[in-house]
Amino acid sequence: MQLTNYSIAHSFEFEYVKNDKVRVTAKCKHPSCRWRVHCSRVGLGPYFQIKSLNNIHSCGGGISTNGHPRASQRWVGEITRTKLIDTPLYRPIDIVKDVFRDYGIQLPYHKAWHGKEVACKDLHGDESLSFDNLRWYADAVMATNPGSYVELECTPNDHRFRSFFVCFGASVIGFETGCRPLLFLDETFFKSKYQIILLGIIAKNGDEGFFPLAFSVVDEETEDNWTWTLTCLKKIISTDQTITFISDRGKGLMLAIPGVFPTSHHSYCLRHLKMNFREKLLQLLDVAAYELKMEDYTRALTHMSRYSEQAAKWVDDSDPNHWANALFSGERYGEMYSNYDESFNSWILEARNLPIIQMVDHIRIQMMEMMYRRRNESSNWETFLCPSIMEKLQKIQADSRGLQVRCSDEVHFEVRGRRNEAVNLIERTCTCRRWQVYGLPCVHACAAVWKINGSIHEYCSHYFRTDLYRQAYAAAILPVVGDQRTEGEESNIIIKPPLTKIRPWRKTKNRIASQADPDAVTLYRCSRCKGFGHNRKTYRNPIA
């Protein structure tokens, strides 16, 4: 390998005179050149020592082309393997640039791509065999992390992978002791040969950060797979409190959530609803969605109908009780978007490029390190509430100054500002409804608390407290170690990868040129299914 690197870097070709386990002799490939090197092995180790070297090229040296015959796919795999360990997102185009900078040769893109595939296979093994190792991983997680729940499901006849659910015991403890009963659901596609999909279940901590609770890897996003995932979740979390789910109106979710959690609330992500609106109507939709009172929501909808009766009718037909503040019956603490799942998807970007078992363990390591880091950071907090909540509360308190407060008793107050609102400190309500919706005292409640010289911190939701945040990260995800089970060990059944599905595609409208046409375009050949007319990125044929 070192001799190959040297010849590529110095632009000459060599050939072996002798190449065995104890000695290597090579010379320049030009017949009249006197360049020659002889090495012998040092003891029984992996190193060779140069014994003689004529380092002068009497042929003049140099290869006139931009490439090099020794720059094979295997060579590319060898030089990129180390970088792929630290940077799974290392792209073939970056390999081309780095090879040109370091070795001065122009590497074809396809050779860089295949070289990366060689390196990935050396690092992670055959991707098709990683599905069978999930059985070992499930047992290892259950043995090393008490309270965890892992479930693997395969097709009954041909034993192909269908779904894999993972929830660590530390995450369950953290969610039930330190997070509000609010879960974000979303899917993300993996850049895998087998088109697997991750279904994420994300909670929210007291400092407005995302808290990964559980996830499942499935062969496709369907109602059955969402139902199976939520059923696994229901087995490990407490059902004493009503949970609010926030998601897009994805495949199967609208039926799976009420089917598994019939008493829960389902909020639609506002961003996905807004995709169907023009810019002017977007502003009107935002107004209608964020209004807290029913009369204000009705007024906003009437205003929208003046611009577009069709848009107002669409809003009425879109189940506004699942997304409009004035109509939503659950507690979602002001969350209108599923941004926390999007943050989780970005957070696992590197893991999405790995085979399934390495991907699952990569996410576990990320979760383990995140819990350790946040546990240590929160130990230095000195405030009663989490830092981000303190910032919000300070702004609310500043806005409450100047409001007139009239006392009915020590519990009931009338607060006069732009509107007159009634505050009840015992029930923690205000007729503006902001306190009930967001979990933080509104400006009217702040003014009432100041009137009686009370502490505003005591009237915030307990989910925002620093001590509960620390409880969320008190438990630790423990290391999962051991050797992966080899193919067929301890079982005659081998879990096979899933059959890739034919993806939806738009019908081709352009004329397909005949072979007799002199301007006919050469058909591409897919490197995955070996079919013609498409490449591996746009393929439509299923892979067995």
XYZ file of C-alpha atoms in Angstrom:
544
model
C 0.000 0.000 0.000
C 2.797 2.433 0.881
C 4.593 1.635 -2.374
C 1.388 2.297 -4.291
C 0.918 5.637 -2.517
C 4.508 6.593 -3.311
C 4.189 5.727 -7.006
C 0.914 7.650 -7.344
C 2.276 10.695 -5.525
C 5.428 10.701 -7.740
C 3.595 9.857 -10.973
C 5.334 6.661 -12.054
C 4.316 3.036 -12.488
C 6.136 0.021 -11.076
C 6.007 -3.740 -11.303
C 6.910 -6.453 -8.812
C 10.003 -8.580 -9.341
C 9.307 -10.497 -6.133
C 6.379 -10.161 -3.761
C 5.854 -12.671 -0.963
C 5.354 -12.741 2.815
C 8.996 -11.959 3.708
C 10.398 -9.817 0.876
C 9.285 -7.350 -1.774
C 11.300 -6.241 -4.802
C 9.905 -3.738 -7.290
C 11.253 -1.811 -10.271
C 10.050 0.950 -12.579
C 7.852 -0.419 -15.338
C 9.872 1.356 -18.035
C 12.259 -1.334 -19.398
C 15.344 0.916 -19.500
C 14.798 2.600 -16.100
C 17.131 1.704 -13.232
C 14.730 2.680 -10.375
C 14.516 -0.274 -8.006
C 13.639 -0.981 -4.360
C 14.100 -4.074 -2.203
C 12.438 -4.565 1.230
C 12.347 -7.390 3.742
C 10.066 -8.134 6.663
C 11.100 -7.081 10.177
C 10.714 -10.154 12.373
C 7.142 -11.453 12.499
C 5.555 -7.992 12.567
C 3.597 -6.211 9.830
C 6.428 -3.848 8.858
C 8.971 -4.080 6.020
C 12.389 -2.388 6.024
C 14.032 -0.972 2.896
C 17.326 -2.784 2.294
C 18.333 -1.181 -0.991
C 16.973 1.687 -3.071
C 17.976 3.239 -6.375
C 15.732 6.298 -6.319
C 16.803 7.784 -9.668
C 14.535 7.353 -12.677
C 16.811 7.026 -15.699
C 13.676 6.970 -17.837
C 12.850 10.506 -16.805
C 9.880 9.266 -14.768
C 6.378 10.596 -14.882
C 3.027 9.522 -16.311
C 1.633 11.780 -19.005
C -2.055 11.128 -18.228
C -4.187 12.782 -15.510
C -4.921 9.441 -13.876
C -2.847 6.557 -12.616
C -3.223 2.811 -13.306
C -2.612 2.005 -9.618
C -5.466 4.282 -8.450
C -7.992 1.448 -8.221
C -11.252 1.225 -6.295
C -9.452 -0.778 -3.615
C -6.794 1.930 -3.309
C -9.477 4.624 -2.975
C -11.150 2.527 -0.285
C -7.887 2.202 1.647
C -7.113 5.936 1.692
C -10.696 6.978 2.591
C -11.434 4.355 5.257
C -10.036 6.344 8.187
C -11.871 9.525 7.222
C -15.172 7.687 6.834
C -14.953 6.589 10.473
C -15.046 10.215 11.638
C -17.049 11.634 8.712
C -19.744 9.245 7.435
C -21.028 12.073 5.188
C -17.766 12.089 3.200
C -19.015 12.449 -0.391
C -17.478 10.974 -3.567
C -17.065 14.476 -4.994
C -15.011 15.389 -1.919
C -12.892 12.271 -2.443
C -12.176 13.416 -6.004
C -11.063 16.837 -4.750
C -8.921 15.448 -1.921
C -7.168 12.915 -4.170
C -6.355 15.647 -6.685
C -4.993 17.891 -3.932
C -2.963 15.173 -2.160
C -1.799 13.045 -5.097
C -2.209 15.278 -8.144
C -4.339 12.836 -10.148
C -7.820 13.296 -11.597
C -10.001 10.505 -10.210
C -13.209 9.626 -12.109
C -16.338 10.150 -10.039
C -17.516 6.560 -10.470
C -14.206 5.258 -9.136
C -14.516 7.532 -6.084
C -18.062 6.289 -5.521
C -17.116 2.613 -5.815
C -14.030 3.204 -3.670
C -16.223 4.627 -0.921
C -18.478 1.560 -1.183
C -15.409 -0.670 -0.744
C -14.346 1.297 2.350
C -17.848 1.170 3.858
C -18.020 -2.584 3.346
C -14.601 -3.002 4.994
C -15.714 -0.883 7.958
C -19.244 -2.169 8.485
C -19.405 -5.476 6.666
C -22.093 -6.574 4.239
C -25.127 -4.338 4.717
C -27.521 -7.194 3.969
C -26.139 -9.175 6.938
C -26.554 -6.303 9.411
C -30.298 -7.003 9.687
C -29.615 -10.452 11.159
C -27.335 -8.896 13.805
C -30.301 -6.915 15.153
C -31.233 -9.981 17.210
C -27.898 -9.787 19.020
C -28.260 -6.022 19.475
C -31.757 -6.339 20.960
C -30.521 -8.860 23.526
C -27.462 -6.709 24.316
C -29.543 -3.567 24.956
C -31.981 -5.411 27.219
C -29.076 -6.940 29.167
C -27.020 -3.758 29.625
C -29.776 -1.130 30.035
C -32.436 -2.190 32.582
C -35.939 -0.933 31.852
C -35.314 -0.709 28.108
C -37.715 -2.125 25.549
C -36.565 -3.477 22.178
C -38.718 -5.403 19.741
C -37.895 -6.882 16.335
C -40.520 -7.987 13.832
C -40.028 -9.923 10.595
C -42.294 -11.324 7.910
C -43.509 -14.791 8.973
C -42.808 -16.705 5.763
C -39.494 -15.499 4.334
C -38.123 -13.858 7.529
C -37.495 -10.461 5.987
C -37.012 -7.423 8.177
C -40.159 -5.422 8.867
C -39.600 -3.208 11.935
C -37.295 -2.631 14.909
C -38.347 -0.591 17.970
C -35.875 0.838 20.510
C -36.551 2.721 23.750
C -33.910 2.969 26.472
C -34.862 2.749 30.136
C -33.136 6.060 30.910
C -35.296 7.790 28.284
C -38.496 6.391 29.814
C -37.484 7.617 33.281
C -36.520 11.028 31.917
C -39.779 11.456 30.023
C -42.036 10.443 32.898
C -40.225 12.491 35.559
C -39.009 15.579 33.730
C -40.840 16.138 30.432
C -44.313 17.419 29.664
C -46.800 14.903 28.158
C -46.144 16.144 24.645
C -44.699 13.988 21.848
C -43.642 14.869 18.304
C -43.947 12.195 15.606
C -42.224 12.231 12.246
C -40.467 10.030 9.728
C -37.113 10.373 8.009
C -35.683 8.427 5.094
C -32.271 6.809 5.259
C -29.722 6.871 2.468
C -29.574 3.118 2.512
C -29.595 0.512 -0.199
C -32.804 -0.878 1.277
C -34.861 2.324 1.721
C -35.535 1.853 5.426
C -37.393 4.602 7.291
C -36.978 5.856 10.852
C -40.091 6.809 12.823
C -39.045 9.192 15.578
C -40.867 9.849 18.873
C -39.486 13.034 20.416
C -40.399 14.752 23.688
C -39.524 18.272 24.876
C -37.541 19.128 27.980
C -38.112 22.046 30.339
C -35.495 24.219 28.607
C -37.269 24.023 25.231
C -34.865 21.410 23.825
C -35.753 18.110 22.178
C -35.641 14.892 24.194
C -35.397 11.672 22.120
C -37.755 9.160 23.725
C -37.926 6.261 21.276
C -37.647 5.388 17.615
C -38.380 2.529 15.286
C -36.875 1.523 11.963
C -39.417 0.179 9.478
C -39.492 -1.011 5.894
C -42.072 1.627 4.902
C -44.320 4.284 6.434
C -47.781 2.763 6.734
C -50.671 2.807 9.169
C -49.712 -0.706 10.330
C -46.118 0.303 11.096
C -47.201 3.443 12.955
C -49.754 1.404 14.911
C -47.088 -1.183 15.777
C -44.643 1.555 16.855
C -47.191 3.332 19.051
C -48.291 0.003 20.543
C -44.679 -0.667 21.565
C -44.542 2.819 23.079
C -47.743 2.249 25.035
C -46.215 -0.822 26.698
C -43.470 1.178 28.417
C -44.862 4.615 29.292
C -47.440 5.484 31.902
C -50.948 6.016 30.579
C -52.123 7.896 33.665
C -51.714 11.262 31.952
C -53.223 12.332 28.656
C -50.597 12.726 25.940
C -50.721 15.261 23.133
C -49.162 14.175 19.829
C -47.949 16.685 17.236
C -47.274 15.523 13.691
C -47.976 16.159 10.064
C -50.954 14.410 8.560
C -48.711 11.568 7.430
C -49.559 8.112 6.177
C -51.508 6.220 8.800
C -50.987 8.653 11.682
C -54.509 10.053 11.630
C -55.879 6.557 12.319
C -53.004 5.033 14.288
C -52.934 7.628 17.090
C -56.616 7.409 18.142
C -56.486 3.651 17.624
C -53.653 3.108 20.135
C -54.139 6.145 22.407
C -57.913 6.795 22.264
C -57.879 9.442 25.028
C -54.947 11.393 23.590
C -55.033 14.599 21.558
C -53.593 14.927 18.056
C -52.321 18.299 16.854
C -51.482 18.875 13.192
C -48.257 20.681 12.331
C -49.180 24.149 11.082
C -46.254 24.273 8.653
C -47.651 21.404 6.601
C -51.070 23.064 6.455
C -49.530 26.322 5.248
C -48.018 24.636 2.199
C -51.404 24.899 0.478
C -51.794 28.662 0.913
C -50.670 31.685 -1.056
C -48.490 34.274 0.692
C -51.309 36.687 1.578
C -53.540 33.905 2.822
C -50.661 32.513 4.888
C -50.783 35.577 7.104
C -54.532 35.173 7.567
C -54.121 31.467 8.354
C -51.498 32.311 10.981
C -53.885 34.781 12.596
C -56.689 32.206 12.700
C -54.382 29.473 14.055
C -52.899 31.549 16.877
C -56.112 33.218 18.077
C -56.906 32.026 21.603
C -60.593 32.885 21.857
C -63.396 31.393 19.795
C -64.839 34.775 18.869
C -61.444 35.967 17.612
C -61.000 32.787 15.560
C -64.440 33.266 13.975
C -63.598 36.882 13.174
C -60.303 35.835 11.538
C -62.078 33.229 9.419
C -64.653 35.785 8.294
C -61.830 38.133 7.306
C -60.203 35.323 5.302
C -63.432 34.620 3.399
C -63.360 38.187 2.053
C -60.127 37.340 0.235
C -60.983 33.752 -0.685
C -64.160 31.863 0.157
C -62.467 28.705 -1.105
C -59.630 29.131 1.421
C -62.070 29.712 4.286
C -63.998 26.589 3.303
C -60.737 24.607 3.160
C -59.934 25.719 6.716
C -63.362 24.570 7.890
C -62.809 21.176 6.241
C -59.244 20.693 7.570
C -60.241 19.679 11.114
C -59.269 22.998 12.784
C -59.923 21.420 16.184
C -56.576 19.630 15.609
C -54.485 22.771 15.010
C -56.282 26.040 15.899
C -55.578 27.295 19.441
C -59.166 28.380 19.977
C -60.528 24.906 19.190
C -57.786 22.533 20.362
C -58.863 20.720 23.540
C -55.503 19.275 24.615
C -52.416 20.803 26.213
C -49.570 21.470 23.784
C -47.921 24.436 25.557
C -48.197 26.687 22.523
C -46.453 24.263 20.153
C -47.798 24.712 16.625
C -45.069 22.984 14.611
C -43.263 19.643 14.621
C -39.902 21.430 14.514
C -38.442 19.278 17.271
C -38.686 16.187 15.102
C -37.012 18.132 12.305
C -34.219 19.009 14.746
C -33.891 15.331 15.620
C -33.677 14.405 11.931
C -30.844 16.899 11.427
C -29.168 15.634 14.593
C -28.971 12.066 13.224
C -27.806 13.130 9.759
C -24.546 11.174 9.977
C -26.291 8.055 11.264
C -28.586 8.031 8.232
C -25.669 6.976 6.017
C -24.773 3.862 8.026
C -26.032 0.256 7.839
C -28.947 -0.375 10.161
C -27.146 -1.829 13.194
C -24.393 0.814 13.094
C -27.064 3.471 12.600
C -29.067 2.355 15.643
C -25.952 2.225 17.821
C -24.756 5.600 16.504
C -28.043 7.138 17.680
C -27.641 5.408 21.061
C -24.181 6.934 21.490
C -25.497 10.377 20.546
C -28.317 10.059 23.086
C -25.911 8.802 25.754
C -23.525 11.734 25.251
C -26.366 14.271 25.094
C -27.781 13.085 28.429
C -24.328 13.231 30.027
C -23.643 16.720 28.682
C -27.015 18.171 29.693
C -26.799 16.522 33.111
C -23.493 18.280 33.770
C -24.611 21.625 32.331
C -27.788 21.775 34.422
C -25.860 21.055 37.629
C -24.499 24.617 37.415
C -27.882 26.317 36.957
C -28.876 28.470 39.910
C -32.333 29.621 38.784
C -35.655 28.113 39.877
C -36.768 27.853 36.243
C -34.779 26.740 33.206
C -32.730 29.521 31.524
C -34.792 29.809 28.326
C -38.009 30.015 30.378
C -36.499 32.717 32.587
C -35.838 34.822 29.493
C -39.442 34.459 28.319
C -40.787 35.243 31.779
C -38.694 38.396 32.092
C -40.177 39.714 28.847
C -43.721 38.906 30.019
C -43.085 40.690 33.310
C -41.765 43.744 31.485
C -44.880 43.853 29.276
C -47.164 43.586 32.331
C -46.018 46.897 33.802
C -48.606 49.650 33.465
C -51.640 47.371 33.562
C -54.322 48.363 36.059
C -55.307 45.635 38.537
C -58.571 45.620 40.482
C -58.828 43.065 43.334
C -61.972 41.070 43.970
C -60.275 38.939 46.649
C -56.902 37.227 47.024
C -57.732 34.902 44.145
C -59.827 36.853 41.624
C -58.627 39.967 39.791
C -59.788 42.225 37.000
C -56.914 43.476 34.873
C -57.395 46.415 32.518
C -55.258 46.932 29.453
C -56.128 46.854 25.767
C -58.900 44.530 26.902
C -60.349 43.797 30.306
C -59.480 40.278 31.473
C -60.347 38.235 34.581
C -57.602 36.275 36.402
C -58.038 33.343 38.801
C -54.779 32.500 40.597
C -56.026 29.261 42.169
C -57.274 27.745 38.913
C -54.416 29.409 37.005
C -56.685 30.820 34.340
C -57.135 34.088 32.517
C -59.944 34.954 30.151
C -57.343 35.775 27.474
C -56.501 32.009 27.587
C -52.769 32.529 27.066
C -51.939 31.185 30.536
C -53.885 27.979 29.897
C -52.437 27.464 26.409
C -48.740 28.190 27.033
C -48.291 27.089 30.652
C -46.649 30.412 31.560
C -48.491 33.289 33.283
C -49.727 35.884 30.806
C -49.204 39.624 31.299
C -52.532 39.874 33.147
C -51.601 37.070 35.561
C -48.166 38.647 36.127
C -49.780 41.951 37.006
C -52.148 40.214 39.447
C -49.286 38.336 41.138
C -47.284 41.555 41.488
C -50.338 43.155 43.093
C -50.254 40.671 45.989
C -46.414 40.638 46.144
C -46.355 36.965 45.145
C -43.669 34.967 43.355
C -44.398 34.616 39.661
C -42.253 31.451 39.510
C -44.793 29.534 41.580
C -47.471 30.091 38.935
C -45.497 28.565 36.052
C -46.015 24.972 34.953
C -43.843 22.637 37.012
C -42.437 21.200 33.772
C -40.334 24.362 33.396
C -38.559 23.950 36.739
C -34.824 23.302 36.904
C -35.191 20.385 39.312
C -37.481 18.539 36.887
C -35.039 19.208 34.051
C -32.316 17.552 36.118
C -34.588 14.589 36.794
C -35.069 14.157 33.043
C -31.337 13.530 32.654
C -30.609 11.871 35.995
C -30.570 8.342 34.556
C -27.868 7.312 32.106
C -27.871 5.246 28.930
C -25.204 2.595 29.468
C -22.667 1.239 26.939
C -23.643 -1.696 24.731
C -20.591 -3.878 24.170
C -19.856 -7.328 22.801
C -19.195 -9.068 19.512
C -21.926 -9.196 16.943
C -23.317 -12.626 16.198
C -21.969 -14.068 13.000
C -24.135 -15.288 10.172
C -26.385 -18.175 11.138
C -24.993 -18.566 14.661
C -27.334 -20.207 17.186
C -30.196 -20.181 14.707
C -31.136 -21.721 11.392
C -33.148 -18.602 10.577
C -31.387 -15.608 9.052
C -33.187 -12.271 8.988
C -33.034 -10.954 5.440
C -33.176 -7.294 4.379
C -36.570 -5.921 3.335
C -37.716 -5.871 -0.241
C -37.408 -2.332 -1.508
C -40.669 -0.849 -2.697
C -41.383 0.709 -6.053
C -41.426 4.398 -5.303
C -44.151 6.702 -6.673
C -42.996 8.507 -9.776
C -44.352 10.923 -12.326
C -45.177 9.488 -15.720
C -42.658 10.405 -18.422
C -44.129 12.928 -20.864
C -41.208 13.441 -23.251
C -40.927 11.333 -26.382
C -38.568 8.370 -26.074
C -36.210 8.418 -29.045
C -35.872 5.254 -31.117
C -32.548 3.506 -31.604
C -32.553 4.554 -35.250
C -32.684 8.204 -34.230
C -29.175 9.701 -34.647
C -29.879 12.038 -31.728
C -30.991 9.238 -29.418
C -29.711 9.581 -25.883
C -27.672 6.713 -24.444
C -29.618 4.924 -21.716
C -28.188 4.900 -18.226
C -27.676 1.575 -16.485
C -28.537 1.320 -12.800
C -25.673 0.012 -10.669
C -28.136 -1.425 -8.128
C -30.736 -3.339 -10.140
C -28.766 -3.425 -13.454
C -31.812 -2.066 -15.270
C -31.660 0.566 -18.009
C -33.125 4.054 -18.246
C -32.274 5.295 -14.754
C -29.430 5.464 -12.238
C -29.138 4.113 -8.669
C -30.547 7.341 -7.212
C -33.734 7.357 -9.286
C -34.308 3.608 -9.609
C -37.836 2.225 -9.428
C -37.246 -1.530 -9.532
C -37.463 -3.416 -6.234
C -34.319 -5.155 -4.984
C -34.639 -8.595 -3.425
